[in-house]
CSV table of C-alpha atoms in Angstrom, one decimal:
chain,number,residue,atom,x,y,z
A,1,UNK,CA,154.0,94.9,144.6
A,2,UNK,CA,150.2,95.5,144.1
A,3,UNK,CA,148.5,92.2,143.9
A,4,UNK,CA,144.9,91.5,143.4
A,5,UNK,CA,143.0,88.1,144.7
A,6,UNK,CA,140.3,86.5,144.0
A,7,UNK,CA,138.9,85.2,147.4
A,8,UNK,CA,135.7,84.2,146.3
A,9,UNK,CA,137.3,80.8,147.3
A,10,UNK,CA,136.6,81.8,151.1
A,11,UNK,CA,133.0,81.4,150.2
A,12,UNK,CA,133.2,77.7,150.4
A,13,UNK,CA,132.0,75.2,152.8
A,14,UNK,CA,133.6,75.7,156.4
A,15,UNK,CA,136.1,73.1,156.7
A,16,UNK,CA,136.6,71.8,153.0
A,17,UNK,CA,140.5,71.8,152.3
A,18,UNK,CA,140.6,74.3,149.7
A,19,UNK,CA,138.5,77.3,151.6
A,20,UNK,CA,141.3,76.4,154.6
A,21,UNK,CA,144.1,76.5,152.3
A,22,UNK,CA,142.4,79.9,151.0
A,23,UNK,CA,142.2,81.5,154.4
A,24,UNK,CA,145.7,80.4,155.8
A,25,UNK,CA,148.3,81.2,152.9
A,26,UNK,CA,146.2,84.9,152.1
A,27,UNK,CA,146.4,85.6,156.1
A,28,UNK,CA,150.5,84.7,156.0
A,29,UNK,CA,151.3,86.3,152.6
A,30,UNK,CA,149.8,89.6,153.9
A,31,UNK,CA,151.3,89.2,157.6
A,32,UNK,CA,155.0,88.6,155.4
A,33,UNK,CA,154.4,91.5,153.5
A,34,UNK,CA,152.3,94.4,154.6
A,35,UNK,CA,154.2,96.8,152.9
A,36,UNK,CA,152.6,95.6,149.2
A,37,UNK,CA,149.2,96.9,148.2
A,38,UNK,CA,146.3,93.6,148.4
A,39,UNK,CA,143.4,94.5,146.8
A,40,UNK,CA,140.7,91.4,147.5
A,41,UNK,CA,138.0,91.2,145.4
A,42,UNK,CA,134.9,88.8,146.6
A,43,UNK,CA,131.2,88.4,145.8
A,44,UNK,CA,127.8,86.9,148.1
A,45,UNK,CA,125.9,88.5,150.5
A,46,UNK,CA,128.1,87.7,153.3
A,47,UNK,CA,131.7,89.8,152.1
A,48,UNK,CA,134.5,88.5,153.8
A,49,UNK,CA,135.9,90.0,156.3
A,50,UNK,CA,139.6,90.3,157.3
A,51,UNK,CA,141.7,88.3,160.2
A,52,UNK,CA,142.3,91.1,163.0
A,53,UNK,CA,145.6,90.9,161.9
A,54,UNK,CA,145.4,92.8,159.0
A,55,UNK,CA,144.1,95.8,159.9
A,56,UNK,CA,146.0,98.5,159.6
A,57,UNK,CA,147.7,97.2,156.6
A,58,UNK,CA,147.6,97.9,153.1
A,59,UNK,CA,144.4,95.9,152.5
A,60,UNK,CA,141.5,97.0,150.6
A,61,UNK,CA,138.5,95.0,149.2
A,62,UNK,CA,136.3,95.3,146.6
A,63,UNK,CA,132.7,93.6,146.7
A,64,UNK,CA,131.1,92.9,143.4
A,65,UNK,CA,127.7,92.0,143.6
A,66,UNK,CA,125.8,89.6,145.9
A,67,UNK,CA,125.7,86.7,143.8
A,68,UNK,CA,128.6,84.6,143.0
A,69,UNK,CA,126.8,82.5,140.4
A,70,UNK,CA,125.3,85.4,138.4
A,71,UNK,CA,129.3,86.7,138.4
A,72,UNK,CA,130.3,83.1,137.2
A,73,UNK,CA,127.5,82.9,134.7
A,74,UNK,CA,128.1,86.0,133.3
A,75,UNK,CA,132.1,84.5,132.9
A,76,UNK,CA,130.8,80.9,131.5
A,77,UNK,CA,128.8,82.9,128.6
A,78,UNK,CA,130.4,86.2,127.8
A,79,UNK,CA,134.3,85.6,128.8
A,80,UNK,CA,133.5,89.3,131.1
A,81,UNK,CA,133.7,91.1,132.8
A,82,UNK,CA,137.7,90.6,133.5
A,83,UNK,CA,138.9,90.8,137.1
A,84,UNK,CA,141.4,93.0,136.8
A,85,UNK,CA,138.6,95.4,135.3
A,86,UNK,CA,137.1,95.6,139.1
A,87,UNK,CA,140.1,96.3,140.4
A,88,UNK,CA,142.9,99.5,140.6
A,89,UNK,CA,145.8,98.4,138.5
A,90,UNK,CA,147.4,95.6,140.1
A,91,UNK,CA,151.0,94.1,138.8
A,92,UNK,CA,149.9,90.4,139.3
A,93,UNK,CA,146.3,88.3,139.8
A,94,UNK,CA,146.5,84.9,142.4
A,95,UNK,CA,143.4,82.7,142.6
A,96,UNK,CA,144.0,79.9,145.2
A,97,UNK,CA,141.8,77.6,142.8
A,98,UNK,CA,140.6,77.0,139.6
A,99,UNK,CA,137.5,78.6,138.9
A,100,UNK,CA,135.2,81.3,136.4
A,101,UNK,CA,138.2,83.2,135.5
A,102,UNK,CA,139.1,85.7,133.3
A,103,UNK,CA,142.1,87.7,134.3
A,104,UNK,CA,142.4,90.3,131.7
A,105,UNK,CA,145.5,91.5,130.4
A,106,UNK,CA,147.2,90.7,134.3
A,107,UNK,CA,149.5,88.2,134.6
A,108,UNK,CA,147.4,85.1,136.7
A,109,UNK,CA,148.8,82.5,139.1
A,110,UNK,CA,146.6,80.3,140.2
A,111,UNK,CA,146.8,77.0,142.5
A,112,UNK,CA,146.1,73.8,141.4
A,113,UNK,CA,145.0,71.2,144.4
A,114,UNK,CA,143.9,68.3,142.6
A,115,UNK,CA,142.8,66.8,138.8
A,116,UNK,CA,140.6,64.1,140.4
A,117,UNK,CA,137.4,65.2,139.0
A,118,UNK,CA,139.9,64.7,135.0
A,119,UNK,CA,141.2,61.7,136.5
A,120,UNK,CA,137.8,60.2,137.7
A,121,UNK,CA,134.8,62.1,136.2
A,122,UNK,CA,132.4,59.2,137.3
A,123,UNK,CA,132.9,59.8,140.8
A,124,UNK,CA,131.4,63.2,140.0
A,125,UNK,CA,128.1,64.1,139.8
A,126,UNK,CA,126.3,65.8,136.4
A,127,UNK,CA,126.2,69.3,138.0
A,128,UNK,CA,129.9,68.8,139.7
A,129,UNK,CA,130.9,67.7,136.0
A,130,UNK,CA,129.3,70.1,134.2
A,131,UNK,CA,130.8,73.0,136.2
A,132,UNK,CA,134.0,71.4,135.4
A,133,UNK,CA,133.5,71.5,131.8
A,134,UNK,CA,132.3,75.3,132.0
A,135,UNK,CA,135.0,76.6,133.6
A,136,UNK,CA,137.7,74.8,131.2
A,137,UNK,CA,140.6,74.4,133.7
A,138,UNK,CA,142.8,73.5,130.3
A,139,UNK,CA,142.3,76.7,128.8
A,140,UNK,CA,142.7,78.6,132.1
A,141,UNK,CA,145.9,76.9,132.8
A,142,UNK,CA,147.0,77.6,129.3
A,143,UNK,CA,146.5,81.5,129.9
A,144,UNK,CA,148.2,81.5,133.1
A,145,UNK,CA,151.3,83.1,133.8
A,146,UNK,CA,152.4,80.3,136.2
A,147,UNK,CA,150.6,77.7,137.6
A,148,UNK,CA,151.3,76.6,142.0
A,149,UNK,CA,150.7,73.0,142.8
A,150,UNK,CA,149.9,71.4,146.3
A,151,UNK,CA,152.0,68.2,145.6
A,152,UNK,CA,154.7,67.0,143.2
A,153,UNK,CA,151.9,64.2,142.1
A,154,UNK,CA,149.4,67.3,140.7
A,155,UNK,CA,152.1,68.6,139.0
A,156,UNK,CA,152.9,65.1,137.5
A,157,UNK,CA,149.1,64.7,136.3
A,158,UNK,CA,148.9,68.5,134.7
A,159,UNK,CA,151.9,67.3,132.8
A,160,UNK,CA,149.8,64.4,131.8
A,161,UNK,CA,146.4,65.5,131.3
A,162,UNK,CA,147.2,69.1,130.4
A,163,UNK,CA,150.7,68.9,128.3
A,164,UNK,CA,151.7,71.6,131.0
A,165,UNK,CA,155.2,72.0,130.9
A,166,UNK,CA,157.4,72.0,134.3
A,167,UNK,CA,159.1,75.1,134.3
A,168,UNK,CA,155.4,76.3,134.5
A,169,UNK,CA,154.8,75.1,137.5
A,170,UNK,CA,155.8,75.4,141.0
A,171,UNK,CA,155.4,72.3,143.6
A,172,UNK,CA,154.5,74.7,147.0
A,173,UNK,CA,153.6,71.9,150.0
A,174,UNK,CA,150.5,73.7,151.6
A,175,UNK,CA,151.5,74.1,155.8
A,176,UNK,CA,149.9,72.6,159.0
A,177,UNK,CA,148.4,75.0,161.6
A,178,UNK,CA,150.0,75.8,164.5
A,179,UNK,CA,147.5,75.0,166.5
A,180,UNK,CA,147.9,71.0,166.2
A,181,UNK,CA,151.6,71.4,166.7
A,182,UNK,CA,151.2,72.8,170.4
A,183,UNK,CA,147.4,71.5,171.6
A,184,UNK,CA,147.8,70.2,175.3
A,185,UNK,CA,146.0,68.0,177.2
A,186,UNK,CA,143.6,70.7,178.3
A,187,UNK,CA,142.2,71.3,174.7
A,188,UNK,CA,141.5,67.5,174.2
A,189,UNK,CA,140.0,67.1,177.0
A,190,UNK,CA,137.9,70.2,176.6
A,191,UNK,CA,136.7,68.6,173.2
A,192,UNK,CA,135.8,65.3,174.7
A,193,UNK,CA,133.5,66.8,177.1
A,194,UNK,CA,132.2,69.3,174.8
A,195,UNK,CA,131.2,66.4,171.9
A,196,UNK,CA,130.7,63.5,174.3
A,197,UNK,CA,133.1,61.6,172.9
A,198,UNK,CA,133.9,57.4,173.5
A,199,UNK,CA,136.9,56.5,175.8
A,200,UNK,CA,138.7,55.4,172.7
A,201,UNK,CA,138.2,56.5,169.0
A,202,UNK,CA,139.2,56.0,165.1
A,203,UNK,CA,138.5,59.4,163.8
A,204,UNK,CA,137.6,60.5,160.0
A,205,UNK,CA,138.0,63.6,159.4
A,206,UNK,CA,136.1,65.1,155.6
A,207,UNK,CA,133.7,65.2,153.2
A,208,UNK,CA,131.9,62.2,151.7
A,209,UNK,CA,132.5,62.1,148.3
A,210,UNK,CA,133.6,58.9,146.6
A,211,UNK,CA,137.6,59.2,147.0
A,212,UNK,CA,137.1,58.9,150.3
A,213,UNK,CA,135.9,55.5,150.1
A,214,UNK,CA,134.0,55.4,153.4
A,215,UNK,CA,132.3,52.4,152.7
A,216,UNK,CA,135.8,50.6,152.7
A,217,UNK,CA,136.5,52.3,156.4
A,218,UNK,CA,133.0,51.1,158.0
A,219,UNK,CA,133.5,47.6,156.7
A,220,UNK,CA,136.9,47.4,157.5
A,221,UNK,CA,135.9,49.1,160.8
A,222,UNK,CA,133.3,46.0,161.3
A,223,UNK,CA,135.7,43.5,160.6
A,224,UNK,CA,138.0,44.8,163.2
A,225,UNK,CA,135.3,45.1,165.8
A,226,UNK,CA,134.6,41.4,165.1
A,227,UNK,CA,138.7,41.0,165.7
A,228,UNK,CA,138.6,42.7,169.1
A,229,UNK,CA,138.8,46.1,168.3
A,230,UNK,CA,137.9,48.2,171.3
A,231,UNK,CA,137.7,51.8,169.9
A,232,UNK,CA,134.5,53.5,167.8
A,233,UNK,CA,134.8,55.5,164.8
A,234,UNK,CA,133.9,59.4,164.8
A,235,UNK,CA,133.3,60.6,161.7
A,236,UNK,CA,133.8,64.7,161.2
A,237,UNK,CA,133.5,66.8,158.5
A,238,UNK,CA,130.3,66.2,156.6
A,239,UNK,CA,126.1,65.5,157.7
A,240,UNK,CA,125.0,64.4,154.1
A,241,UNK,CA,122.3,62.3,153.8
A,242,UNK,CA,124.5,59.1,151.4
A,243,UNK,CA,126.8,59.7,155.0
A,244,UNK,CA,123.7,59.1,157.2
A,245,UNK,CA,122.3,56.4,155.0
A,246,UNK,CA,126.0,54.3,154.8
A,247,UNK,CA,125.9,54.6,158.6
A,248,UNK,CA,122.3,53.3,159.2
A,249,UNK,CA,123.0,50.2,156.9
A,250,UNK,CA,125.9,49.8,159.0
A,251,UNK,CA,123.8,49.3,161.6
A,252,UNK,CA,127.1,49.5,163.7
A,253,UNK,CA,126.3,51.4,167.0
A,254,UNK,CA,130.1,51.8,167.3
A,255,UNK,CA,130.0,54.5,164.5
A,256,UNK,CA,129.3,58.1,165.5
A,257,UNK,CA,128.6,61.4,163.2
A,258,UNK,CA,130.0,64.5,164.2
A,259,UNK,CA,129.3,66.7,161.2
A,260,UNK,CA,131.5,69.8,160.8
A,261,UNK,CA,133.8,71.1,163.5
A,262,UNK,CA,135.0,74.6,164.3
A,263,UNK,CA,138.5,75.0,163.0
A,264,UNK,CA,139.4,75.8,167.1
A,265,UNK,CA,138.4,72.3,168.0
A,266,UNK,CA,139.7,69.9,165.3
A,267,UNK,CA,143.1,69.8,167.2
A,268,UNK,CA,142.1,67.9,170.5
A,269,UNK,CA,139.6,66.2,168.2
A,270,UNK,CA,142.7,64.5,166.2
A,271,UNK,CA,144.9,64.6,170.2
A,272,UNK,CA,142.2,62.0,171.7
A,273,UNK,CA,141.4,59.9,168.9
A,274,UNK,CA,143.3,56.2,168.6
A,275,UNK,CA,144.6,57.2,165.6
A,276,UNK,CA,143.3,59.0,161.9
A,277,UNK,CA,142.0,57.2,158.9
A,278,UNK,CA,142.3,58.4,155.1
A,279,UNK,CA,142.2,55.9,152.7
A,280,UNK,CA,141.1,58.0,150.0
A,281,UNK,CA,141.5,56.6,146.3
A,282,UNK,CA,143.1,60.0,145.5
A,283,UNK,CA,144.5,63.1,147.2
A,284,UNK,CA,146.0,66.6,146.0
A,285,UNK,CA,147.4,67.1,149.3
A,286,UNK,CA,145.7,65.7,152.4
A,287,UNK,CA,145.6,67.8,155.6
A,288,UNK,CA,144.0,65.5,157.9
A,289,UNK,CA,146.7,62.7,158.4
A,290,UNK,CA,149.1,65.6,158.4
A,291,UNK,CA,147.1,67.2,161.0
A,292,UNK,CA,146.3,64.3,163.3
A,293,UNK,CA,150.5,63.4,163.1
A,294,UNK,CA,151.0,67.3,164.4
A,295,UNK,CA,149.3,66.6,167.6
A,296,UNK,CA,150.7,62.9,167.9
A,297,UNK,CA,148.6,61.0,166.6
A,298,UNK,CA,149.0,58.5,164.5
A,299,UNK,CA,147.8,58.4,160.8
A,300,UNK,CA,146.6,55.5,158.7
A,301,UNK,CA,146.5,56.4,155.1
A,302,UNK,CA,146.0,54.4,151.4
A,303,UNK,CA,149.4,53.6,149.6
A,304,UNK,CA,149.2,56.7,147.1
A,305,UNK,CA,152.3,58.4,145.8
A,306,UNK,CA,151.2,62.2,147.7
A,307,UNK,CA,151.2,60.2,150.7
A,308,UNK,CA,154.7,59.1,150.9
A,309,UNK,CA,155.7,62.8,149.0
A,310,UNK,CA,154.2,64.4,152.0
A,311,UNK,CA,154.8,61.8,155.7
A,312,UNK,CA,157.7,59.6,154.1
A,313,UNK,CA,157.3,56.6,156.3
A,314,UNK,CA,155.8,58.5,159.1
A,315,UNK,CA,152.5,57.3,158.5
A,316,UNK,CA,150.9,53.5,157.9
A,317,UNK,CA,149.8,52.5,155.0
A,318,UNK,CA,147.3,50.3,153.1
A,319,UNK,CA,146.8,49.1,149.8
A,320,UNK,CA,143.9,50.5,147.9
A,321,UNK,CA,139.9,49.0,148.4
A,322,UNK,CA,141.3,46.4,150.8
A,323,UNK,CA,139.1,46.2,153.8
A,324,UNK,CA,140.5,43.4,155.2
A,325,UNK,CA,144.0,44.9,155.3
A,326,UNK,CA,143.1,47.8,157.0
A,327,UNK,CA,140.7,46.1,159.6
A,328,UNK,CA,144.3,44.3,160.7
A,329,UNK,CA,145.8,47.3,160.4
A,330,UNK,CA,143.6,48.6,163.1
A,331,UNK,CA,143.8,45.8,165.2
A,332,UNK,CA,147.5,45.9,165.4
A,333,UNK,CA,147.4,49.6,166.1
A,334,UNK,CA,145.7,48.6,169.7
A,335,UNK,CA,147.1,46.2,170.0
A,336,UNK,CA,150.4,49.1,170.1
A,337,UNK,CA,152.2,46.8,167.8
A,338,UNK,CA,152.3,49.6,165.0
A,339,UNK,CA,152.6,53.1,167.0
A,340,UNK,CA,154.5,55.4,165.2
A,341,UNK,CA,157.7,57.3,166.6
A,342,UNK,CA,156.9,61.1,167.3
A,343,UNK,CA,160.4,61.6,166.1
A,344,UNK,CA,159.3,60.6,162.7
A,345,UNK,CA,156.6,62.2,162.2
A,346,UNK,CA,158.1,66.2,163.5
A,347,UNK,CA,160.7,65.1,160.8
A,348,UNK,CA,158.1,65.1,157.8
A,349,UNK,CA,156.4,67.7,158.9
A,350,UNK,CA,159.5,70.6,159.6
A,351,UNK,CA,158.9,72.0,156.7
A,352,UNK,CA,155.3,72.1,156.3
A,353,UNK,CA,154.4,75.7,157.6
A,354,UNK,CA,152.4,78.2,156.1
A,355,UNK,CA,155.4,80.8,156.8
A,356,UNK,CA,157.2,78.6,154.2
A,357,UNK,CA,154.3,77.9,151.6
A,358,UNK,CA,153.5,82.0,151.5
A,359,UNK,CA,157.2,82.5,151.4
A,360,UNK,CA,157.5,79.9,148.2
A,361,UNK,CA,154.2,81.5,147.3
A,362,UNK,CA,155.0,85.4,147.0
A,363,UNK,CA,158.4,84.0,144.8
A,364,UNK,CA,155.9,82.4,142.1
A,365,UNK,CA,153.5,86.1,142.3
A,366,UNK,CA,157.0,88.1,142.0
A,367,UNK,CA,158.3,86.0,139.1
A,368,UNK,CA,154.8,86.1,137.5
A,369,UNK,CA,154.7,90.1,137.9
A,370,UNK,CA,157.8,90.5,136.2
C-alpha cells in the first residue's frame, strides 16, 4: 500500500500528547510494514527527520515550504493546494489530528483525540477558538473516509456533536511506551539526582490549560499538607506564566516547577514520585496516569467515563472540583491505606501497546484504501 501522512503534527510542542501519539504510532506502523511505500509530507524550517529505524525502508519525504501557517492559511481561504497534490499517487491519506486539511480526491483517515474545545469552548482562548472554527473539524470529518478515535468516549461525543455514525469510526486505544514498563531503579534514581528532586513527591505531569484544573490540585495539595501530608508536588510539563503565577499565590514552598522533560526521563520521573495526579475535567485519552501505573506507580485521576474505559479500577478516583476529597485522598495514599495492587494495574494496561494500536491502525488505512 502507498500511504501518504501528514506529519506536520510532529511540529508541536515536545511533550504535548498528540505530537507523542504522532511520533509513536508513525515509528510502529512503518517498523510493522516496511514493505509499503510512506511518503511523509511536513512543513517549518526544522523538517523532520526519521527514527534510525527507518532507514533503509521505503520512506520518502516531501518538504513543502518553511511555514506551516502560510500552508494552513492558504487552506483556511482557498480550500488548496490538496495534499495529495504534493505527493506521488498514494492509495490512502492518515492525519494523526484534525487540522488545515484538504485531502483531494484520496481517501483520508484521520484521528480524533478529543472534542473538548466543542464541548467547552470557554475554556479556550479567542485565537485557540478561532483556529477551531477555521479549520471546521465537522466538515472535515464529514469528508473523511473513516474517522480513528483514542477512546470509546470521543467516539460517543462525535456521535453527539457531529451526527457521526459508528460504523465510521474506529475506537483504537493509543499504547504506553516501553520504556515505563521496564525503568529500574537505576533510571529513577538517575532522575532524582539529575532534577534535585524531594525525598517524597505528588507529581503532575502536563500542560496548563483549564481541564486540568490545577488550581483544584494546589488547594487540595494545601489542605493535605495541613492534614499531615509529608510529600511535595512537582509539577512537569509546562513553564507558562498563569502556571508560575498560580504557584506564587500558592505561596506553598512545597510546590516545585519542573517545566518540560525529555521523553528519556519522564519514566523514573513517574518511578519516584508518591503517586500521579490528573483530575482533569475532561480527557480524550490520558497518558500520564497510564504511564505513571506502567512503572508502579500509583495514579489518582477525576471520575470521568475515559478513565474507567482505559485503568478499570486500577486507578483512584475523585469526584469532579472537589478539593477536599482529593486532599483525603492523598492523605490516605501515605498513609498506604489506598496503594494499588501492581497486579491490577499490568491487567489494564496488556493491551495498551503501540504494536497493537498501529496494528488496529493499518486495518482502518487498508479498509479506507479499498
Amino acid at each position: 500500500m502507498r500511504i501518504g501522512v501528514d506529519i506536520r503534527t510532529l511540529l508541536s510542542p515536545t511533550g504535548r500528547g498528540v505530537s507523542h501519539y504522532a511520533h509513536a504510532i508513525l515509528a510502529e506502523l512503518i517498523r510493522q510494514h516496511p514493505r509499503d511505500e510512506w511518503h511523509l509530507l511536513q512543513t517549518g524550517r526544522h523538517p523532520y527527520r526519521p527514527a534510525a529505524e527507518h532507514q533503509g525502508r521505503r520512506v520518502h519525504h516531501h518538504h513543502f515550504g518553511r511555514s506551516n501557517k502560510l500552508l494552513n492559511a492558504r487552506l483556511a481561504l482557498t480550500g488548496r493546494p490538496a495534499l495529495d497534490s504534493l505527493l506521488p499517487p498514494v492509495d490512502v491519506l492518515f492525519a494523526p489530528n484534525l487540522g488545515f486539511i484538504n485531502p483531494g480526491r484520496t481517501p483520508l483517515v484521520v484521528t480524533v483525540h478529543d472534542l473538548s474545545y466543542e464541548l467547552f469552548p470557554e475554556l479556550y482562548r479567542v485565537k485557540e477558538r478561532l483556529w477551531h472554527r477555521m479549520v471546521n473539524p465537522r466538515r472535515l470529518l464529514d469528508r473523511a473516509a473513516r474517522i480513528i478515535a483514542v477512546s470509546g468516549q470521543t467516539k460517543d461525543e462525535l456521535g453527539t456533536v457531529y451526527g457521526i455514525p459508528d460504523e465510521k469510526v474506529s475506537v483504537v486505544h493509543s499504547g504506553i511506551d516501553a520504556a515505563y514498563r521496564s525503568v529500574t531503579a537505576r533510571d529513577g534514581a538517575a532522575v532524582r539526582r539529575k532534577y534535585q528532586l524531594p525525598e517524597r513527591y505528588l507529581l503532575f505531569v502536563g500542560a496548563h490549560d483549564p481541564r486540568k484544573r490545577l488550581p483544584v490540585l494546589v488547594e487540595a495539595f494545601a489542605l493535605a499538607r495541613r492534614r499531615g501530608l509529608q510529600a511535595d508536588l512537582v509539577l512537569a510539563g509546562s513553564t507558562s506564566p498563569a502556571l508560575h503565577r498560580l504557584v506564587r499565590e500558592s505561596d506553598n514552598p512545597a510546590i516545585r516547577v519542573l517545566g518540560y522533560l525529555p521523553e528519556a526521563d519522564k519514566p523514573g520521573l513517574y518511578a519516584e514520585a508518591e503517586a500521579c495526579v490528573l483530575v482533569s475535567s475532561h480527557e480524550g485519552f490520558g497518558f500520564p496516569p497510564l504511564e505513571a501505573l506502567a512503572t508502579g506507580t500509583p495514579a489518582i485521576v477525576s471520575d470521568l467515563p475515559v478513565f474507567k474505559e482505559t485503568m478499570g479500577d486500577a486507578a483512584l478516583t475523585v469526584p469532579l472540583d472537589n478539593p477536599a476529597a482529593l486532599a483525603q485522598k492523598l492523605v490516605d495514599l501515605e498513609a498506604g491505606r489506598a496503594r494499588l495492587a501492581k497486579a491490577a494495574a499490568q491487567r489494564a494496561l496488556r493491551r495498551l501497546t503501540w504494536a497493537n494500536a498501529a496494528r488496529q491502525t493499518y486495518d482502518v488505512l487498508k479498509h479506507a484504501a479499498r
